Tab-separated table of C-alpha atoms in Angstrom:
chain	number	residue	atom	x	y	z
A	1	CYS	CA	36.467	21.479	34.261
A	2	ALA	CA	38.634	19.773	31.641
A	3	ARG	CA	38.579	16.523	33.633
A	4	ARG	CA	34.814	16.767	34.048
A	5	PHE	CA	34.395	17.399	30.287
A	6	ARG	CA	36.601	14.426	29.408
A	7	SER	CA	34.724	12.258	31.889
A	8	THR	CA	31.339	13.298	30.464
A	9	GLU	CA	32.541	12.822	26.897
A	10	SER	CA	33.952	9.402	27.781
A	11	ALA	CA	30.625	8.408	29.315
A	12	ARG	CA	28.785	9.533	26.198
A	13	GLN	CA	31.073	7.499	23.966
A	14	SER	CA	30.692	4.491	26.245
A	15	ASN	CA	26.888	4.746	26.150
A	16	SER	CA	26.955	5.171	22.369
A	17	GLU	CA	29.181	2.102	21.992
A	18	LYS	CA	26.893	0.092	24.282
A	19	THR	CA	23.845	1.133	22.260
A	20	SER	CA	25.582	0.257	18.997
A	21	THR	CA	26.783	-3.083	20.386
A	22	SER	CA	23.287	-3.873	21.665
A	23	LEU	CA	21.774	-3.133	18.253
A	24	TRP	CA	24.294	-5.282	16.445
A	25	ARG	CA	23.740	-8.111	18.905
A	26	ARG	CA	20.035	-7.924	18.188
A	27	LEU	CA	20.663	-7.962	14.456
A	28	ALA	CA	23.097	-10.837	14.834
A	29	ARG	CA	20.508	-12.859	16.718
A	30	VAL	CA	17.978	-12.243	14.006
A	31	GLY	CA	20.542	-13.235	11.389
A	32	VAL	CA	21.428	-16.440	13.217
A	33	ALA	CA	17.743	-17.314	13.575
A	34	PHE	CA	17.197	-16.809	9.865
A	35	GLY	CA	20.339	-18.790	9.109
A	36	VAL	CA	19.257	-21.738	11.216
A	37	GLY	CA	15.801	-21.710	9.643
A	38	THR	CA	17.328	-21.558	6.175
A	39	GLY	CA	19.733	-24.392	6.923
A	40	ILE	CA	16.917	-26.599	8.091
A	41	GLY	CA	14.831	-25.651	5.073
A	42	PHE	CA	17.527	-26.778	2.638
A	43	THR	CA	18.426	-30.031	4.359
A	44	VAL	CA	15.288	-31.645	5.776
A	45	SER	CA	12.745	-33.829	4.022
A	46	ASP	CA	9.321	-32.721	2.846
A	47	GLN	CA	7.386	-34.817	5.349
A	48	PRO	CA	4.375	-32.937	6.779
A	49	TRP	CA	5.581	-32.949	10.382
A	50	VAL	CA	8.954	-31.570	9.307
A	51	ARG	CA	7.264	-28.766	7.359
A	52	HIS	CA	5.215	-27.972	10.461
A	53	VAL	CA	8.320	-27.767	12.633
A	54	LEU	CA	10.098	-25.615	10.063
A	55	PHE	CA	7.261	-23.086	9.857
A	56	GLU	CA	6.969	-22.914	13.638
A	57	ALA	CA	10.735	-22.441	13.977
A	58	SER	CA	10.659	-19.618	11.475
A	59	SER	CA	7.905	-17.852	13.403
A	60	ALA	CA	9.988	-18.186	16.560
A	61	THR	CA	12.221	-15.430	15.154
A	62	VAL	CA	9.388	-12.893	15.208
A	63	PRO	CA	10.007	-11.686	18.805
A	64	LEU	CA	13.626	-11.009	17.848
A	65	ILE	CA	12.639	-9.093	14.752
A	66	ARG	CA	10.234	-7.065	16.860
A	67	LEU	CA	13.242	-5.635	18.700
A	68	LEU	CA	13.767	-3.557	15.579
A	69	ASP	CA	11.555	-0.610	14.702
A	70	GLY	CA	8.514	-1.388	12.556
A	71	GLU	CA	9.844	-0.252	9.197
A	72	THR	CA	13.273	-1.869	9.616
A	73	ALA	CA	11.586	-5.132	10.590
A	74	HIS	CA	9.362	-4.852	7.521
A	75	LEU	CA	12.357	-4.326	5.212
A	76	LEU	CA	14.195	-7.243	6.806
A	77	ALA	CA	11.210	-9.536	6.236
A	78	VAL	CA	10.983	-8.480	2.571
A	79	TRP	CA	14.724	-9.101	2.188
A	80	ALA	CA	14.373	-12.602	3.680
A	81	ALA	CA	11.482	-13.457	1.360
A	82	LYS	CA	13.329	-12.007	-1.627
A	83	HIS	CA	16.293	-14.291	-0.993
A	84	ARG	CA	14.039	-17.317	-0.388
A	85	LEU	CA	15.151	-17.615	3.242
A	86	LEU	CA	11.664	-18.366	4.533
A	87	PRO	CA	10.276	-21.918	4.718
A	88	LYS	CA	8.672	-23.400	1.633
A	89	GLU	CA	5.268	-25.046	1.805
A	90	MET	CA	5.409	-28.433	0.069
A	91	ARG	CA	2.163	-29.874	1.408
A	92	PRO	CA	-0.685	-29.634	-1.130
A	93	ASP	CA	-3.725	-27.573	-0.178
A	94	PRO	CA	-6.901	-29.534	0.607
A	95	GLU	CA	-9.306	-29.742	-2.308
A	96	CYS	CA	-12.016	-27.939	-0.344
A	97	LEU	CA	-9.890	-24.766	-0.357
A	98	ARG	CA	-9.520	-24.668	-4.134
A	99	THR	CA	-11.240	-21.539	-5.456
A	100	VAL	CA	-11.987	-20.628	-9.060
A	101	LEU	CA	-12.647	-16.960	-9.697
A	102	TRP	CA	-12.458	-14.860	-12.888
A	103	GLY	CA	-11.330	-17.983	-14.715
A	104	ARG	CA	-8.272	-18.186	-12.432
A	105	GLU	CA	-7.641	-21.096	-10.104
A	106	PHE	CA	-6.496	-20.295	-6.568
A	107	SER	CA	-5.153	-23.290	-4.635
A	108	ASN	CA	-6.586	-21.631	-1.532
A	109	PRO	CA	-8.425	-18.350	-0.854
A	110	ILE	CA	-5.861	-16.885	1.567
A	111	GLY	CA	-3.705	-14.100	0.129
A	112	LEU	CA	-1.179	-11.540	1.268
A	113	ALA	CA	-2.596	-8.026	0.970
A	114	ALA	CA	-0.847	-5.130	-0.761
A	115	GLY	CA	1.569	-3.120	1.337
A	116	PHE	CA	4.036	-5.839	2.289
A	117	ASP	CA	5.832	-6.316	-1.034
A	118	LYS	CA	5.412	-2.813	-2.394
A	119	ASN	CA	7.832	-3.181	-5.303
A	120	GLY	CA	7.462	-6.798	-6.389
A	121	GLU	CA	10.781	-7.886	-4.912
A	122	ALA	CA	9.746	-10.996	-3.005
A	123	ILE	CA	6.793	-12.533	-4.858
A	124	ASP	CA	8.068	-16.093	-5.137
A	125	GLY	CA	9.471	-16.243	-1.625
A	126	LEU	CA	6.036	-15.197	-0.338
A	127	LEU	CA	4.160	-17.637	-2.567
A	128	ASP	CA	6.483	-20.348	-1.210
A	129	LEU	CA	4.834	-19.839	2.178
A	130	GLY	CA	1.575	-21.230	0.818
A	131	PHE	CA	-0.431	-18.103	0.065
A	132	GLY	CA	-2.998	-18.601	-2.692
A	133	HIS	CA	-2.128	-15.188	-4.048
A	134	VAL	CA	0.172	-12.271	-3.317
A	135	GLU	CA	-0.710	-8.663	-4.079
A	136	VAL	CA	2.130	-6.317	-5.038
A	137	GLY	CA	2.013	-2.563	-4.450
A	138	SER	CA	0.724	-0.013	-4.265
A	139	VAL	CA	2.831	0.999	-7.270
A	140	THR	CA	2.850	4.635	-8.390
A	141	PRO	CA	3.783	5.869	-11.893
A	142	LYS	CA	6.808	7.838	-10.718
A	143	PRO	CA	9.122	6.905	-7.837
A	144	GLN	CA	8.275	8.677	-4.597
A	145	PRO	CA	9.671	8.372	-1.066
A	146	GLY	CA	6.381	8.495	0.809
A	147	ASN	CA	5.900	10.337	4.086
A	148	PRO	CA	8.680	11.256	6.563
A	149	LYS	CA	9.851	8.673	9.083
A	150	PRO	CA	8.899	7.332	11.559
A	151	ARG	CA	5.733	6.215	9.806
A	152	VAL	CA	5.009	2.735	11.189
A	153	PHE	CA	3.849	2.141	14.761
A	154	ARG	CA	3.113	-1.170	16.441
A	155	LEU	CA	0.397	-1.525	19.061
A	156	VAL	CA	1.439	-4.942	20.309
A	157	ASP	CA	-1.186	-5.484	23.016
A	158	GLN	CA	-3.936	-4.639	20.546
A	159	ARG	CA	-2.325	-6.651	17.714
A	160	ALA	CA	-2.584	-3.587	15.528
A	161	VAL	CA	-0.419	-1.292	13.426
A	162	ILE	CA	-0.783	2.339	12.442
A	163	ASN	CA	1.068	3.291	9.278
A	164	ARG	CA	1.365	6.431	7.220
A	165	TYR	CA	3.772	5.188	4.565
A	166	GLY	CA	2.137	7.355	1.892
A	167	PHE	CA	2.600	5.159	-1.191
A	168	ASN	CA	6.393	4.917	-0.999
A	169	SER	CA	7.203	3.282	-4.317
A	170	GLU	CA	10.070	2.680	-6.716
A	171	GLY	CA	7.708	3.507	-9.578
A	172	VAL	CA	6.227	1.537	-12.472
A	173	GLU	CA	9.395	1.317	-14.565
A	174	GLU	CA	11.436	-0.360	-11.832
A	175	VAL	CA	8.606	-2.747	-10.996
A	176	HIS	CA	8.006	-3.404	-14.707
A	177	GLY	CA	11.611	-4.511	-15.161
A	178	ARG	CA	11.446	-6.744	-12.115
A	179	LEU	CA	8.198	-8.422	-13.184
A	180	ALA	CA	9.438	-8.867	-16.764
A	181	ARG	CA	12.502	-10.718	-15.487
A	182	ARG	CA	10.324	-12.885	-13.266
A	183	LEU	CA	8.015	-13.723	-16.177
A	184	SER	CA	10.943	-14.765	-18.359
A	185	GLN	CA	12.216	-17.077	-15.613
A	186	ARG	CA	8.786	-18.525	-14.747
A	187	THR	CA	10.007	-19.141	-11.227
A	188	ASN	CA	6.687	-20.022	-9.595
A	189	GLU	CA	3.676	-21.476	-11.377
A	190	LEU	CA	1.530	-22.137	-8.324
A	191	GLY	CA	0.424	-18.815	-6.889
A	192	LEU	CA	-1.340	-15.891	-8.455
A	193	VAL	CA	-0.173	-12.280	-8.417
A	194	GLY	CA	-2.277	-9.160	-8.108
A	195	ILE	CA	-0.908	-5.695	-8.836
A	196	ASN	CA	-2.234	-2.808	-6.757
A	197	LEU	CA	-1.984	0.605	-8.401
A	198	GLY	CA	-1.768	4.008	-6.728
A	199	LYS	CA	-1.376	7.638	-7.739
A	200	ASN	CA	1.514	9.991	-7.101
A	201	LYS	CA	1.032	12.410	-4.230
A	202	THR	CA	1.571	15.521	-6.362
A	203	SER	CA	-0.348	14.310	-9.405
A	204	GLU	CA	-3.308	16.413	-10.496
A	205	ASP	CA	-4.696	13.751	-12.837
A	206	ALA	CA	-5.477	10.578	-10.872
A	207	ALA	CA	-6.992	8.775	-13.862
A	208	ALA	CA	-3.833	9.316	-15.925
A	209	ASP	CA	-1.754	7.811	-13.114
A	210	TYR	CA	-3.871	4.662	-12.928
A	211	VAL	CA	-3.922	4.351	-16.715
A	212	THR	CA	-0.112	4.536	-16.743
A	213	GLY	CA	0.036	1.739	-14.198
A	214	ILE	CA	-2.311	-0.432	-16.243
A	215	LYS	CA	-0.464	0.103	-19.520
A	216	ARG	CA	2.899	-0.768	-17.986
A	217	LEU	CA	2.001	-3.543	-15.549
A	218	ALA	CA	-1.283	-5.186	-16.553
A	219	ARG	CA	0.313	-7.929	-18.625
A	220	PHE	CA	2.075	-9.270	-15.520
A	221	ALA	CA	-1.058	-9.354	-13.375
A	222	ASP	CA	-3.530	-12.128	-12.640
A	223	TYR	CA	-5.736	-9.289	-11.416
A	224	LEU	CA	-5.437	-5.508	-11.042
A	225	VAL	CA	-6.467	-3.270	-8.149
A	226	VAL	CA	-7.248	0.439	-8.273
A	227	ASN	CA	-6.445	1.669	-4.779
A	228	ILE	CA	-8.600	4.702	-4.037
A	229	SER	CA	-8.823	4.232	-0.289
A	230	SER	CA	-5.452	4.765	1.368
A	231	PRO	CA	-5.830	7.448	4.051
A	232	ASN	CA	-2.223	8.554	3.616
A	233	THR	CA	-2.449	10.282	0.221
A	234	PRO	CA	-4.279	13.645	0.275
A	235	GLY	CA	-7.519	13.642	-1.687
A	236	LEU	CA	-7.365	9.972	-2.634
A	237	ARG	CA	-10.474	8.865	-0.768
A	238	ALA	CA	-12.511	11.559	-2.506
A	239	LEU	CA	-12.292	9.355	-5.610
A	240	GLN	CA	-14.803	6.998	-3.963
A	241	GLY	CA	-17.634	9.505	-4.591
A	242	ARG	CA	-20.165	8.453	-7.254
A	243	LYS	CA	-19.251	10.984	-9.938
A	244	GLN	CA	-15.483	10.846	-9.360
A	245	LEU	CA	-15.478	7.051	-9.230
A	246	GLU	CA	-17.510	6.662	-12.393
A	247	THR	CA	-15.282	9.067	-14.327
A	248	LEU	CA	-12.138	7.327	-13.090
A	249	LEU	CA	-13.311	3.780	-13.763
A	250	LYS	CA	-14.496	4.538	-17.283
A	251	GLN	CA	-11.011	5.723	-18.226
A	252	VAL	CA	-9.268	2.881	-16.432
A	253	LEU	CA	-11.485	0.171	-17.932
A	254	HIS	CA	-11.109	1.699	-21.397
A	255	ALA	CA	-7.310	1.634	-21.070
A	256	ARG	CA	-7.334	-2.012	-20.006
A	257	ASN	CA	-9.794	-3.110	-22.691
A	258	ALA	CA	-7.914	-1.251	-25.433
A	259	MET	CA	-4.831	-3.394	-24.878
A	260	THR	CA	-4.263	-6.594	-26.872
A	261	TRP	CA	-5.088	-9.737	-24.920
A	262	GLY	CA	-4.941	-13.442	-25.688
A	263	ILE	CA	-7.579	-16.125	-25.229
A	264	ARG	CA	-7.540	-15.671	-21.485
A	265	GLY	CA	-8.627	-12.064	-21.852
A	266	PRO	CA	-7.622	-9.056	-19.757
A	267	PRO	CA	-6.900	-9.351	-16.041
A	268	PRO	CA	-9.934	-8.623	-13.852
A	269	LEU	CA	-10.019	-5.128	-12.393
A	270	LEU	CA	-10.945	-4.548	-8.749
A	271	ILE	CA	-11.308	-1.432	-6.652
A	272	LYS	CA	-10.209	-1.253	-3.032
A	273	ILE	CA	-12.479	0.727	-0.738
A	274	ALA	CA	-12.265	2.155	2.763
A	275	PRO	CA	-14.078	0.811	5.840
A	276	ASP	CA	-15.069	4.343	6.838
A	277	LEU	CA	-17.605	4.972	4.078
A	278	SER	CA	-21.093	6.152	4.956
A	279	GLU	CA	-24.170	4.205	3.881
A	280	GLU	CA	-24.691	6.660	1.031
A	281	ASP	CA	-21.075	6.220	-0.091
A	282	LEU	CA	-21.428	2.436	-0.022
A	283	GLU	CA	-24.570	2.650	-2.136
A	284	ASP	CA	-22.752	4.874	-4.626
A	285	VAL	CA	-19.793	2.492	-4.905
A	286	ALA	CA	-22.096	-0.507	-5.346
A	287	ALA	CA	-24.156	1.277	-8.016
A	288	VAL	CA	-21.124	2.376	-10.040
A	289	ALA	CA	-19.347	-0.973	-9.725
A	290	THR	CA	-22.469	-2.832	-10.840
A	291	ARG	CA	-23.261	-0.507	-13.730
A	292	LEU	CA	-19.703	-0.492	-15.102
A	293	ARG	CA	-19.277	-4.226	-14.463
A	294	VAL	CA	-16.211	-3.905	-12.308
A	295	ASP	CA	-14.781	-7.372	-11.711
A	296	GLY	CA	-14.509	-7.151	-7.931
A	297	LEU	CA	-14.158	-5.120	-4.759
A	298	ILE	CA	-11.589	-5.413	-1.974
A	299	VAL	CA	-13.215	-4.606	1.358
A	300	SER	CA	-11.379	-2.985	2.981
A	301	ASN	CA	-8.321	-0.790	3.413
A	302	THR	CA	-7.108	0.582	6.757
A	303	THR	CA	-9.305	2.827	8.902
A	304	VAL	CA	-8.861	6.343	10.235
A	305	ALA	CA	-11.216	5.540	13.123
A	306	ARG	CA	-9.731	5.040	16.579
A	307	PRO	CA	-11.671	2.700	18.891
A	308	PRO	CA	-11.310	3.528	22.626
A	309	GLU	CA	-8.773	0.742	23.219
A	310	ILE	CA	-6.595	2.235	20.484
A	311	SER	CA	-6.933	5.883	21.482
A	312	SER	CA	-5.715	5.122	24.991
A	313	ALA	CA	-2.780	2.974	23.832
A	314	LYS	CA	0.794	4.066	23.206
A	315	HIS	CA	1.017	5.403	19.617
A	316	GLY	CA	-2.784	5.209	19.403
A	317	GLU	CA	-3.089	8.868	18.451
A	318	GLU	CA	-0.576	8.674	15.601
A	319	THR	CA	-1.957	9.748	12.245
A	320	GLY	CA	-2.363	7.110	9.569
A	321	GLY	CA	-4.315	4.000	8.764
A	322	LEU	CA	-5.105	1.504	11.512
A	323	SER	CA	-4.909	-2.198	10.629
A	324	GLY	CA	-5.026	-5.446	12.538
A	325	LYS	CA	-7.434	-7.030	14.986
A	326	PRO	CA	-9.437	-3.852	15.828
A	327	LEU	CA	-10.420	-3.599	12.152
A	328	MET	CA	-12.006	-7.066	11.931
A	329	GLU	CA	-15.527	-6.200	13.022
A	330	SER	CA	-15.987	-2.929	11.135
A	331	SER	CA	-14.456	-4.192	7.888
A	332	THR	CA	-16.569	-7.363	8.006
A	333	ASN	CA	-19.702	-5.284	8.550
A	334	VAL	CA	-18.875	-3.237	5.442
A	335	LEU	CA	-18.174	-6.457	3.527
A	336	HIS	CA	-21.540	-7.876	4.612
A	337	ARG	CA	-23.322	-4.711	3.508
A	338	MET	CA	-21.524	-4.554	0.162
A	339	TYR	CA	-22.577	-8.133	-0.595
A	340	GLU	CA	-26.177	-7.068	0.026
A	341	LEU	CA	-25.908	-3.926	-2.079
A	342	THR	CA	-24.446	-5.833	-5.040
A	343	ASN	CA	-26.816	-8.785	-4.565
A	344	GLY	CA	-23.804	-11.069	-4.517
A	345	ARG	CA	-23.161	-10.403	-8.205
A	346	ILE	CA	-19.698	-8.866	-7.789
A	347	PRO	CA	-16.896	-10.985	-6.302
A	348	LEU	CA	-15.609	-9.579	-3.027
A	349	VAL	CA	-12.238	-9.911	-1.332
A	350	GLY	CA	-12.379	-9.685	2.449
A	351	CYS	CA	-9.490	-7.834	4.053
A	352	GLY	CA	-9.014	-6.335	7.507
A	353	GLY	CA	-8.240	-7.886	10.882
A	354	VAL	CA	-7.911	-11.508	9.762
A	355	SER	CA	-5.711	-13.492	12.145
A	356	SER	CA	-7.306	-16.950	12.301
A	357	GLY	CA	-9.210	-19.473	10.232
A	358	GLU	CA	-12.355	-18.460	12.074
A	359	ASP	CA	-11.795	-14.832	10.982
A	360	ALA	CA	-11.271	-15.911	7.373
A	361	TYR	CA	-14.424	-18.021	7.555
A	362	ALA	CA	-16.411	-15.053	8.904
A	363	LYS	CA	-15.304	-13.011	5.876
A	364	ILE	CA	-16.326	-15.822	3.519
A	365	CYS	CA	-19.733	-16.216	5.139
A	366	ALA	CA	-20.209	-12.434	4.894
A	367	GLY	CA	-19.642	-12.646	1.133
A	368	ALA	CA	-15.905	-12.855	0.377
A	369	SER	CA	-14.678	-15.257	-2.283
A	370	LEU	CA	-11.062	-14.529	-1.334
A	371	VAL	CA	-9.504	-13.340	1.927
A	372	GLN	CA	-6.384	-11.246	2.510
A	373	LEU	CA	-4.250	-10.558	5.556
A	374	TYR	CA	-1.132	-8.584	6.410
A	375	THR	CA	-0.834	-7.283	9.984
A	376	SER	CA	-1.339	-10.705	11.592
A	377	PHE	CA	1.429	-12.041	9.341
A	378	ALA	CA	3.723	-9.347	10.734
A	379	PHE	CA	2.868	-10.407	14.295
A	380	ASP	CA	2.793	-14.202	13.861
A	381	GLY	CA	5.229	-14.899	11.039
A	382	PRO	CA	5.200	-17.737	8.472
A	383	ALA	CA	3.470	-20.277	10.737
A	384	LEU	CA	0.272	-18.259	10.425
A	385	VAL	CA	-0.232	-19.305	6.796
A	386	PRO	CA	-0.574	-23.094	7.236
A	387	ARG	CA	-2.380	-22.594	10.538
A	388	ILE	CA	-5.053	-20.330	9.093
A	389	LYS	CA	-5.663	-22.728	6.198
A	390	ARG	CA	-5.947	-25.669	8.568
A	391	GLU	CA	-8.415	-23.802	10.767
A	392	LEU	CA	-10.450	-22.721	7.743
A	393	VAL	CA	-10.779	-26.339	6.624
A	394	GLU	CA	-12.053	-27.217	10.101
A	395	CYS	CA	-14.660	-24.426	9.904
A	396	LEU	CA	-15.896	-25.611	6.508
A	397	ARG	CA	-16.206	-29.226	7.658
A	398	ARG	CA	-17.876	-28.242	10.917
A	399	ASP	CA	-20.670	-26.494	9.039
A	400	GLY	CA	-20.998	-29.101	6.320
A	401	TRP	CA	-19.477	-27.237	3.378
A	402	SER	CA	-17.441	-29.195	0.852
A	403	SER	CA	-15.841	-26.077	-0.682
A	404	VAL	CA	-15.191	-22.413	-0.049
A	405	SER	CA	-17.548	-21.402	-2.861
A	406	GLU	CA	-20.450	-23.140	-1.120
A	407	ALA	CA	-19.874	-21.066	2.024
A	408	VAL	CA	-19.541	-17.676	0.291
A	409	GLY	CA	-22.361	-15.411	1.470
A	410	SER	CA	-23.918	-18.130	3.631
A	411	ALA	CA	-24.572	-15.633	6.459
A	412	HIS	CA	-27.064	-13.905	4.162
A	413	ARG	CA	-28.846	-17.128	3.317
A	414	THR	CA	-29.273	-18.145	6.945
A	415	THR	CA	-30.703	-14.746	7.909
A	416	ALA	CA	-33.000	-14.377	4.911
């Protein structure tokens, strides 16, 4: 019995060591890949073909990173961007992509959605990739850990992700300090930064939470977002109702307008809505946003719906918000409808399922002035950014548009 016990214990230790060794080998490979990409990035010229090769080489590490679980891979990617280990885009954006909105100039309309850089750690490393804007957050007033792990699930075949992070955040004070240091260093003048605000899970006064976020972080923002549509915070989506939304926005707008601003004025304030709203809910949101002169809407957040191809997939029944390719059609339909309901008078940001220039163009034609992505970036890596801009330029030229602004809402004009 003793021999058998020792033999079993020895086998367990051996298996544990093999597992540990395998994990470290995987991590080592990822580290080497990042190291090679970084070395190239610091030593090669800025010729266009070299930039292309560098971005493609960086994306070649994605399959290795995918060996890690979803959240670890996410943290590793944020760490790499934070330390400027990702390739830097040095090619200027084509003039046709230049977008002026709210008095701010975006070199291109493609941005990174909130959720990737939750705490404002990696802004400049992400802007280096060539995004026209990067959205930080969601940031909550007080630090909170979010939901228990595991809380991120990849559906690789469907190019989708289900997450139930639950607004894990370091809190406004930590993010405030980080953004203040960045502002004093003026490390990147090219891209714009949005700040997405959330509420604490246990808070009983949502408006007070958003007001706290505005008072502490608004001065660092090129635009602000009130996130009332995450499916992972109990009761949050109820704030999209007409009465609740109007009460909330009045307090939030008052807090922003009461602050002292320079010639440029206060940062525009947007609200981010869900793709699962009913027609009546959409009409309510449009009516309130129009009446209170909200500066913009982000359409949309993740969905709680589960299409058949998702329900039958591994992890498809996990709770949380679904993002990625399966969200493209439904979120674009909501975007199209919101453009109609607001008569094109409120700027819209199209978000959900974007993975190509053609997808971005579809959002623009449906009414979006800006476009955001996230899940496709997790699947395709840095090479996605220049590729999607290149494809968008091709779409604009194909249909005879000389600028993004000319194409905004064009699907409504052709069907009128």
